[in-house]
CSV table of C-alpha atoms in Angstrom, one decimal:
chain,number,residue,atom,x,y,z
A,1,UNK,CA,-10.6,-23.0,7.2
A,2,UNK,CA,-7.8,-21.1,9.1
A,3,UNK,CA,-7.9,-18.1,9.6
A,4,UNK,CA,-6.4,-14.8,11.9
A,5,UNK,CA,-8.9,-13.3,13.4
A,6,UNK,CA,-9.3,-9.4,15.0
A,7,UNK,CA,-11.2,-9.6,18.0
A,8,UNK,CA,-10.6,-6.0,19.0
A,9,UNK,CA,-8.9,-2.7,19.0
A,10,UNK,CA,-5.8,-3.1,20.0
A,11,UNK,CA,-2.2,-1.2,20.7
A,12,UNK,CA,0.5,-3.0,19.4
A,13,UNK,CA,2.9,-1.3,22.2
A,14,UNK,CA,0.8,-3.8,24.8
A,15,UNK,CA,0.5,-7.0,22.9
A,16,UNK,CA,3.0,-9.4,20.6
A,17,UNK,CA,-0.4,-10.7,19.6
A,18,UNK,CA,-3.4,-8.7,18.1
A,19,UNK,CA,-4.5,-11.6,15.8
A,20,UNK,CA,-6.1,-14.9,17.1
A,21,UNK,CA,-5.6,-18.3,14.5
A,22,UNK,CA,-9.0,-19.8,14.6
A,23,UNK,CA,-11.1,-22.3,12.4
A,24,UNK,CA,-14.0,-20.6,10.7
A,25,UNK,CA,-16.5,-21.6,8.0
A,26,UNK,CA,-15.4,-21.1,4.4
A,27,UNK,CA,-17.7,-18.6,3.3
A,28,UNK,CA,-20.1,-19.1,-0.1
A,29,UNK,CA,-19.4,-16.9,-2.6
A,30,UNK,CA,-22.7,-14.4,-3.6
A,31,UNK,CA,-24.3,-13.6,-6.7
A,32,UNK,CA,-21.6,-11.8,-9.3
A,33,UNK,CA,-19.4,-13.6,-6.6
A,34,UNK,CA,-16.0,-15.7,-6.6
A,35,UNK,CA,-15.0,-18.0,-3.6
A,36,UNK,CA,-10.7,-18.0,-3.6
A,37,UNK,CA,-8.0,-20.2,-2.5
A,38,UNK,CA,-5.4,-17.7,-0.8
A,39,UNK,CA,-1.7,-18.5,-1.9
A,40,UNK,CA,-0.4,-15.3,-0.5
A,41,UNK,CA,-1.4,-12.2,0.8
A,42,UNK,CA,0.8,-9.2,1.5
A,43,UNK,CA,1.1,-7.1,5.1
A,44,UNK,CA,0.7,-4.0,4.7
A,45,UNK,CA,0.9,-1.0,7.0
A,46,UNK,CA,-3.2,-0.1,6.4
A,47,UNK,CA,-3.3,-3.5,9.2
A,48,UNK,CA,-1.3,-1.9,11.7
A,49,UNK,CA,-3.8,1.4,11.3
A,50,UNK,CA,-7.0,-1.3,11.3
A,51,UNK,CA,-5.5,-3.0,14.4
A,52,UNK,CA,-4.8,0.1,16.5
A,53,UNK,CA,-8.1,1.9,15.5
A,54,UNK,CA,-6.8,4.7,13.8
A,55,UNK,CA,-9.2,3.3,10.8
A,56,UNK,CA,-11.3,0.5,13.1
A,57,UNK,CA,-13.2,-2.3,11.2
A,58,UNK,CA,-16.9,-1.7,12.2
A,59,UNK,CA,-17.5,-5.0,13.5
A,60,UNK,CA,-16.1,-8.1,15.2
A,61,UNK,CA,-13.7,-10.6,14.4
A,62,UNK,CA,-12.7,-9.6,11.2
A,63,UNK,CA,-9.6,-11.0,8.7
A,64,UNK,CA,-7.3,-8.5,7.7
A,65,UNK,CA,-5.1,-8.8,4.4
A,66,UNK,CA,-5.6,-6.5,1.2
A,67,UNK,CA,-2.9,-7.4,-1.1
A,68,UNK,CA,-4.3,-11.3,-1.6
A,69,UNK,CA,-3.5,-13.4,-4.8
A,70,UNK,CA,-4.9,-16.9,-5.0
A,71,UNK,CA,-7.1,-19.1,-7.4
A,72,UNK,CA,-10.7,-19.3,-8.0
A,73,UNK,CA,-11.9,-22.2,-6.3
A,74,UNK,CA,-16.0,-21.8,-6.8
A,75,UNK,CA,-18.3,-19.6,-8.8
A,76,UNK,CA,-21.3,-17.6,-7.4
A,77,UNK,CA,-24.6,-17.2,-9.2
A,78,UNK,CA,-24.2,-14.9,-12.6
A,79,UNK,CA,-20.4,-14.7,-12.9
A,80,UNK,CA,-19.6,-14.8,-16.4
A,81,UNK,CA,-15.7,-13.1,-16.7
A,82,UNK,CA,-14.0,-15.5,-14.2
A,83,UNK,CA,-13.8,-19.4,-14.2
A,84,UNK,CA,-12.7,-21.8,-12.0
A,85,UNK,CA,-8.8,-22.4,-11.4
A,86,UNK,CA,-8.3,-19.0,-12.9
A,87,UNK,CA,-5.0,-17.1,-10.9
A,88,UNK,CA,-6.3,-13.7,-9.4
A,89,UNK,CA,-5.8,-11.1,-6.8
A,90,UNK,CA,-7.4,-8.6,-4.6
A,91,UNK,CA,-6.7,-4.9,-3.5
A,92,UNK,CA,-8.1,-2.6,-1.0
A,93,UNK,CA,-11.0,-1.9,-2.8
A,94,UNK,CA,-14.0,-4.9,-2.1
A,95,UNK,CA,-16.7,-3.1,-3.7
A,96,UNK,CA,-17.8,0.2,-4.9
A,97,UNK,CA,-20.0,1.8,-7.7
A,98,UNK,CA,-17.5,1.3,-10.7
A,99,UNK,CA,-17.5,4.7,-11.5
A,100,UNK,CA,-14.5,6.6,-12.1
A,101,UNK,CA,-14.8,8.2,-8.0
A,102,UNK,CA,-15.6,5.2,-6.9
A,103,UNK,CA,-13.0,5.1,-4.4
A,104,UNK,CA,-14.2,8.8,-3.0
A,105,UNK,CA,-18.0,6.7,-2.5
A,106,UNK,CA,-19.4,6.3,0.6
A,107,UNK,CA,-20.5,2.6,-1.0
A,108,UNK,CA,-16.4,1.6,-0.6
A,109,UNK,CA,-16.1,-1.1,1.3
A,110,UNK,CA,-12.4,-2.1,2.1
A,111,UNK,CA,-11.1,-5.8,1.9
A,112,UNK,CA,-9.8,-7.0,5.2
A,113,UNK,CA,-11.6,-4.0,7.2
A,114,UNK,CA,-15.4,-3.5,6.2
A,115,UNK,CA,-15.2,-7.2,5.1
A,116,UNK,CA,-13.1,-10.2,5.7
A,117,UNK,CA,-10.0,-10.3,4.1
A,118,UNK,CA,-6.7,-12.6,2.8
A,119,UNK,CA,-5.3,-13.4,6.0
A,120,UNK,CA,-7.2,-16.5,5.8
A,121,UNK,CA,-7.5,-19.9,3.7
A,122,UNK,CA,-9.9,-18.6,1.5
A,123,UNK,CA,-11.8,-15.0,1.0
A,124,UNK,CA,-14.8,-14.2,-1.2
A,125,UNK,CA,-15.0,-10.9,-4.0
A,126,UNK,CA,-17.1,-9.5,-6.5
A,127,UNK,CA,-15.6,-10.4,-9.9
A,128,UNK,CA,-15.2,-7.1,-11.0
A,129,UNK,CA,-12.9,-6.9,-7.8
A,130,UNK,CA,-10.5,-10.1,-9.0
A,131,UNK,CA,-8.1,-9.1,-11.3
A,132,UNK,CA,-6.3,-11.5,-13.0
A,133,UNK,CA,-2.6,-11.8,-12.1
A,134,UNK,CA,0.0,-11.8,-15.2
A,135,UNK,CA,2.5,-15.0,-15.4
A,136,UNK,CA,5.6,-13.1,-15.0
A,137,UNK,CA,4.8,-12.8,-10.9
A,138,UNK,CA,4.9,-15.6,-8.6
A,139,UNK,CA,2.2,-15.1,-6.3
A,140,UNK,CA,4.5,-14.1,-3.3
A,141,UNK,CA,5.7,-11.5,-5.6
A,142,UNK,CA,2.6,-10.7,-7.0
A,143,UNK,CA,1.0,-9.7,-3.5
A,144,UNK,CA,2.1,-6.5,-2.9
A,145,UNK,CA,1.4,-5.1,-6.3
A,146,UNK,CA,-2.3,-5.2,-5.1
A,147,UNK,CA,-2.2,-2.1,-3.0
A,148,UNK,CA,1.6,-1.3,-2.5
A,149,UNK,CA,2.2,-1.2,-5.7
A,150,UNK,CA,-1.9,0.3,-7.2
A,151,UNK,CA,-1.8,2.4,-4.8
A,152,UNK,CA,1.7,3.6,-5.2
A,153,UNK,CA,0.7,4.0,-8.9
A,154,UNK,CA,-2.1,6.0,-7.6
A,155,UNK,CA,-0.4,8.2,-6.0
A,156,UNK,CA,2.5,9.0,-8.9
A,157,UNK,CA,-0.3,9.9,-11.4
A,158,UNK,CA,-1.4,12.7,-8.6
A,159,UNK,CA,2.1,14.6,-8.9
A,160,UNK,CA,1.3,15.2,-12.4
A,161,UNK,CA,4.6,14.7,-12.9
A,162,UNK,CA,6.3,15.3,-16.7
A,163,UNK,CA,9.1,13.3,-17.7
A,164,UNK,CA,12.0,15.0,-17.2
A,165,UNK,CA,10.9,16.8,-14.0
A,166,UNK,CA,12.7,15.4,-10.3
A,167,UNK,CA,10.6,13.3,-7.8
A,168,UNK,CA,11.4,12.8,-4.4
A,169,UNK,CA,10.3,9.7,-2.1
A,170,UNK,CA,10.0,9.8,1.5
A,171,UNK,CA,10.2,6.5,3.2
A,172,UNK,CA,11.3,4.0,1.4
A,173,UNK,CA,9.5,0.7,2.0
A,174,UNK,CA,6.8,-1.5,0.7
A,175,UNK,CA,5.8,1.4,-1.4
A,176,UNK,CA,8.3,3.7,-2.8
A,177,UNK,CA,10.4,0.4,-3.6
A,178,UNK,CA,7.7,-0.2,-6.0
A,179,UNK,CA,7.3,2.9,-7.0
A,180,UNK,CA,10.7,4.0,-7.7
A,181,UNK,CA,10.3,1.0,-10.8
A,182,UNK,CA,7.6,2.1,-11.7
A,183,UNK,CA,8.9,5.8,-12.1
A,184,UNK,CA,12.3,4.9,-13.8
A,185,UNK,CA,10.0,3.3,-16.5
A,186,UNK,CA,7.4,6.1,-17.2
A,187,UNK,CA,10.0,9.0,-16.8
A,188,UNK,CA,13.1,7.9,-17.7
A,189,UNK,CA,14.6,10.9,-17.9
A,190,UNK,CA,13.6,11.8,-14.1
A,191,UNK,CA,15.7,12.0,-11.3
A,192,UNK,CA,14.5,10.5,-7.9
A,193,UNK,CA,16.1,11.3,-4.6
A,194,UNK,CA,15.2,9.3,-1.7
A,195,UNK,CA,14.4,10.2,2.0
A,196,UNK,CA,14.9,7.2,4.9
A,197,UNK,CA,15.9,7.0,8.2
A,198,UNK,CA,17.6,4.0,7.8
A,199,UNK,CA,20.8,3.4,6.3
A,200,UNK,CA,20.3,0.0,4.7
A,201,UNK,CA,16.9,1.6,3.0
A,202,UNK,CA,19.4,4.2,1.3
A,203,UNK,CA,21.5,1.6,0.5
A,204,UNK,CA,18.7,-0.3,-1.6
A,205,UNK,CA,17.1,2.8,-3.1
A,206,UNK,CA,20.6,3.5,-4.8
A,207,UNK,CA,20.5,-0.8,-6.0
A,208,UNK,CA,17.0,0.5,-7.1
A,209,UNK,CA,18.2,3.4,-9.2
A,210,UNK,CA,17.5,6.2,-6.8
A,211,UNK,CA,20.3,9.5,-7.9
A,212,UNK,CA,20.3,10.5,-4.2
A,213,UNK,CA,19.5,9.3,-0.9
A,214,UNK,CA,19.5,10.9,2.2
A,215,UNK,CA,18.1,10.9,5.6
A,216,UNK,CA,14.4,12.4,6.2
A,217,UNK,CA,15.7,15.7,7.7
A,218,UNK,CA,18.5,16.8,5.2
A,219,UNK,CA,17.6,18.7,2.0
A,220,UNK,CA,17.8,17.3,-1.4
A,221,UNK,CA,20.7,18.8,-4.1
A,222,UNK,CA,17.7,20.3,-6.0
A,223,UNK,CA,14.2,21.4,-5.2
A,224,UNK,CA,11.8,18.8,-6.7
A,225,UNK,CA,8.8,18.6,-8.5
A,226,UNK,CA,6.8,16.4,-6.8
A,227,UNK,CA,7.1,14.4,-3.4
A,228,UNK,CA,5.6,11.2,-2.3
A,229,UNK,CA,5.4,10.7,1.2
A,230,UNK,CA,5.0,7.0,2.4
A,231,UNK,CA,5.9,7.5,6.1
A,232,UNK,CA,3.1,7.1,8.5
A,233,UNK,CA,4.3,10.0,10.6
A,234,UNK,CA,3.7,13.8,10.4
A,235,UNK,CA,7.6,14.7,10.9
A,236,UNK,CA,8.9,14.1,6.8
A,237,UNK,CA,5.7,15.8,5.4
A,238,UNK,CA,7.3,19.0,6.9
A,239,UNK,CA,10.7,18.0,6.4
A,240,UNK,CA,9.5,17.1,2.0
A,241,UNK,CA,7.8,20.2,2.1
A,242,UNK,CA,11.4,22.2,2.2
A,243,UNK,CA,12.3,20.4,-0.3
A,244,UNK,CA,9.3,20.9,-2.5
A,245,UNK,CA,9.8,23.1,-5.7
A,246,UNK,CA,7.9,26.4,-6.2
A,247,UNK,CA,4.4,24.9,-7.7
A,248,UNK,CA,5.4,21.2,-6.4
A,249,UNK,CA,3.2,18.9,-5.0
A,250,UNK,CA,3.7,16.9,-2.3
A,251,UNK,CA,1.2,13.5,-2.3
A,252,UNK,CA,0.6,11.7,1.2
A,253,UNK,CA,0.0,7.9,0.1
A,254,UNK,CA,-1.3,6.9,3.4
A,255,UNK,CA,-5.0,6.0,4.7
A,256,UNK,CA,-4.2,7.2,7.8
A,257,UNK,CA,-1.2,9.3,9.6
A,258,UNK,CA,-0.3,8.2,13.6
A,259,UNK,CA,-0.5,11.2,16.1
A,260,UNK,CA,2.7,10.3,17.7
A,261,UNK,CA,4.9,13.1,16.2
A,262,UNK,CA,1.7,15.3,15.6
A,263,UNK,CA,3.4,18.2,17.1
A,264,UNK,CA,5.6,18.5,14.2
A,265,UNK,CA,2.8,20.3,12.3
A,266,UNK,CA,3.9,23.4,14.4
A,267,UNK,CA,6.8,23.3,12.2
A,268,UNK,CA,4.9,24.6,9.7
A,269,UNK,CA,6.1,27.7,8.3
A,270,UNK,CA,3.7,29.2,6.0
A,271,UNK,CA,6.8,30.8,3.8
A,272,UNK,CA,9.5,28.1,4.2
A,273,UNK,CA,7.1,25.4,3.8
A,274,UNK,CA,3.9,26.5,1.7
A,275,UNK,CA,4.1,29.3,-0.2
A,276,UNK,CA,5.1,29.6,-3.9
A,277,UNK,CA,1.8,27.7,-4.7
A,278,UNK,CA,3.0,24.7,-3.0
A,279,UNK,CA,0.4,21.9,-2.6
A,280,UNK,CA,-0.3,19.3,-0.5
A,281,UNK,CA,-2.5,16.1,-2.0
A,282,UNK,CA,-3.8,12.9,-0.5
A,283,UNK,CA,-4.3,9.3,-2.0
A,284,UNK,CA,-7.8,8.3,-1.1
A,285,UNK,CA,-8.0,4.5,-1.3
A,286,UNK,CA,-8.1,3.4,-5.0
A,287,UNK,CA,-10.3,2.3,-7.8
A,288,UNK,CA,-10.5,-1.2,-9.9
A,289,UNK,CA,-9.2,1.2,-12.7
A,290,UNK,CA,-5.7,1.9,-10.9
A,291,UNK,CA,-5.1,-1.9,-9.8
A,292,UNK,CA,-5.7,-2.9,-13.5
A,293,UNK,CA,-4.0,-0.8,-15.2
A,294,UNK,CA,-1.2,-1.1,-13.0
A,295,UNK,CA,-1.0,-4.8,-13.3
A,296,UNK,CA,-0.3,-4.4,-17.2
A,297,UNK,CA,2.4,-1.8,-16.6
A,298,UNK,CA,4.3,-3.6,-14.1
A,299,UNK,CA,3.8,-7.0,-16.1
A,300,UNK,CA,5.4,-5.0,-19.1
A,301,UNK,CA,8.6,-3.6,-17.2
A,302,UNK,CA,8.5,-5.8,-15.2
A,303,UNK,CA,8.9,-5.1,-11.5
A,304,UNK,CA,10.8,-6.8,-8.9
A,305,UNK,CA,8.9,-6.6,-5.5
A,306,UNK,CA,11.6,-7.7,-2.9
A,307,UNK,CA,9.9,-10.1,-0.4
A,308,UNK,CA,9.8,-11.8,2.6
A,309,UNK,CA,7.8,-14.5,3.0
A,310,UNK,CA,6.0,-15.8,6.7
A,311,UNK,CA,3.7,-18.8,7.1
A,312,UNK,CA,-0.1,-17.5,7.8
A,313,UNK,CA,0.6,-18.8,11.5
A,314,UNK,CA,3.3,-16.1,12.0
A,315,UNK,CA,1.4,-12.8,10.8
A,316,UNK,CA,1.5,-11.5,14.5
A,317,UNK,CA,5.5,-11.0,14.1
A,318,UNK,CA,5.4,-9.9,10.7
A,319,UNK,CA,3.1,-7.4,11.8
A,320,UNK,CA,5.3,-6.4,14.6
A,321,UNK,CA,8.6,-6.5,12.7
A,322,UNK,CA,6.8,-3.9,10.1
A,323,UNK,CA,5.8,-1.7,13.2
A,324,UNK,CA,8.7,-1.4,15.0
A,325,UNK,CA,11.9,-2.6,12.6
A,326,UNK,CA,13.5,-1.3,9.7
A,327,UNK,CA,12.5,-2.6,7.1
A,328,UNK,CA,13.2,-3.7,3.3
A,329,UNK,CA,10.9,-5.0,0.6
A,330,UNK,CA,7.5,-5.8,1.4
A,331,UNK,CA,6.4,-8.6,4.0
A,332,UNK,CA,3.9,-11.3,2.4
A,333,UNK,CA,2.0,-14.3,4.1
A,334,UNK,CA,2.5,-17.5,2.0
A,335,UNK,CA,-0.5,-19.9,2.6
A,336,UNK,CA,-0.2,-23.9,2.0
């Protein structure tokens, strides 16, 4: 099958090319297994951290892709909830306990990092890991409700927010264009500002519904209850944090932040920024229970990923359009 592989760690300032298009075996799905035919699979910023080490795969080559839809092609030994030809997809989460924590174990393994993942023909899962992907999505437009959009979900239940109460969104791209559906249909009564650096983002976050947009550094018409940040930079956590209502929260839905603006944290003013029982959560990967459960809501609404598709062949520039451009919808590799 094809395949593009990660040979190394590598910085994405040096090289136009981090991934290698090879032919490897089509692997044989386990016991409690599923082999699947890839149809799509979403790029996601988590394979820009993988790539440059900031959270390394621990072994060589590996296939990225987290966000991966496709059709089960084979069944492993003992699979009973799954059959062949049935449409499914799968998130960051591989395998884990099942338990409500599961995505705080030490047991997680990550798709596309600890094993290989959708950037490939076909990929293998647990079943409990395959979710099965409502008809209302095309399967490009289904890819990055698998972590994007869980994940985002993830990360809204952590404000705690009440409908009625503002939310802010900082960064607006695969994520928070999700997310910003998702929140106009649980809190209707909520107002959402939006905070991006580019002008075309603001542009689409007001198509999306947003009441107010502005650029990272300016301050919001009202203190809000809750933040998400989606940025992978340290600069608009201290910029939301002004913004932040007394007893806010302000939820980082990232795996991992870069240390190129790291010196921003000495920003930080304890009473400008923290005080008032301000607090400061993180999204820590996410369980089968989010991506489930997220699948039925967004099914229900339903959402509208915006996305632009790439052959598998061309996930080197996708990857370094999402790096180093502006951006607008979510990026997703479409697989004959």
């Amino acid at each position: 099958m094809k395949a593009m592989l990660l040979h190394k760690i590598v910085s994405l300032h040096d090289t136009d090319e981090p991934l290698v298009l090879a032919d490897v075996p089509i692997p044989t799905p386990g016991p409690g297994e599923v082999l699947i035919r890839v149809a799509a699979c979403g790029v996601c910023h988590t394979e820009l951290d993988e790539i440059e080490g900031r959270t390394a795969p621990p072994q060589f080559p590996v296939v990225p892709g987290h966000e991966v839809i496709g059709r089960v092609e084979r069944l492993g030994a003992e699979v009973s909830q799954l059959q062949v030809g049935d449409r499914v997809g799968v998130g960051w989460i591989h395998s884990s306990t099942g338990a409500d924590d599961e995505n705080l174990s030490v047991d997680f393994r990550a798709t596309g990092r600890d094993v290989n993942g959708g950037y490939a023909e076909y990929l293998t899962v647990g079943e409990q890991y395959a979710y099965r992907i409502p008809d209302v999505f095309t399967d490009a437009e289904a890819a990055p409700l698998l972590c994007a959009g869980a994940v985002g979900y993830r990360a809204l239940k952590l404000t705690q927010l009440q409908n009625g109460q503002s939310l802010g969104l900082t960064g607006f791209g695969g994520s928070a264009h999700i997310v910003i559906q998702l929140a106009r249909h649980l809190y209707p009564d909520s107002r959402v500002s939006v905070f991006a650096r580019d002008e075309s983002a603001r542009r689409f976050a007001l198509e999306l519904g947003a009441t107010w947009v502005g650029d990272t550094t300016d301050r919001s018409p009202e203190s809000l209850d809750a933040i998400i940040d989606t940025t992978p930079v340290w600069k608009p956590v201290v910029e939301a944090l002004r913004n932040l209502a007394p007893a806010g929260r302000l939820v980082i839905n990232a795996i991992r932040k870069e240390d190129t603006d790291k010196q921003s944290l000495l920003d930080l003013s304890y009473h400008d920024h923290l005080w008032m029982e301000r607090e400061i959560k993180t999204v820590a990967n996410v369980t089968h229970f989010d991506i489930a459960e997220f699948l039925k809501i967004a099914a229900e609404i339903p959402i509208r990923p915006t996305v632009e598709p790439y052959r598998l062949e061309d996930a080197n520039r996708a990857l370094l359009e999402l790096k180093h451009g502006p951006i607008q919808g979510a990026k997703v590799l479409v697989i004959d």
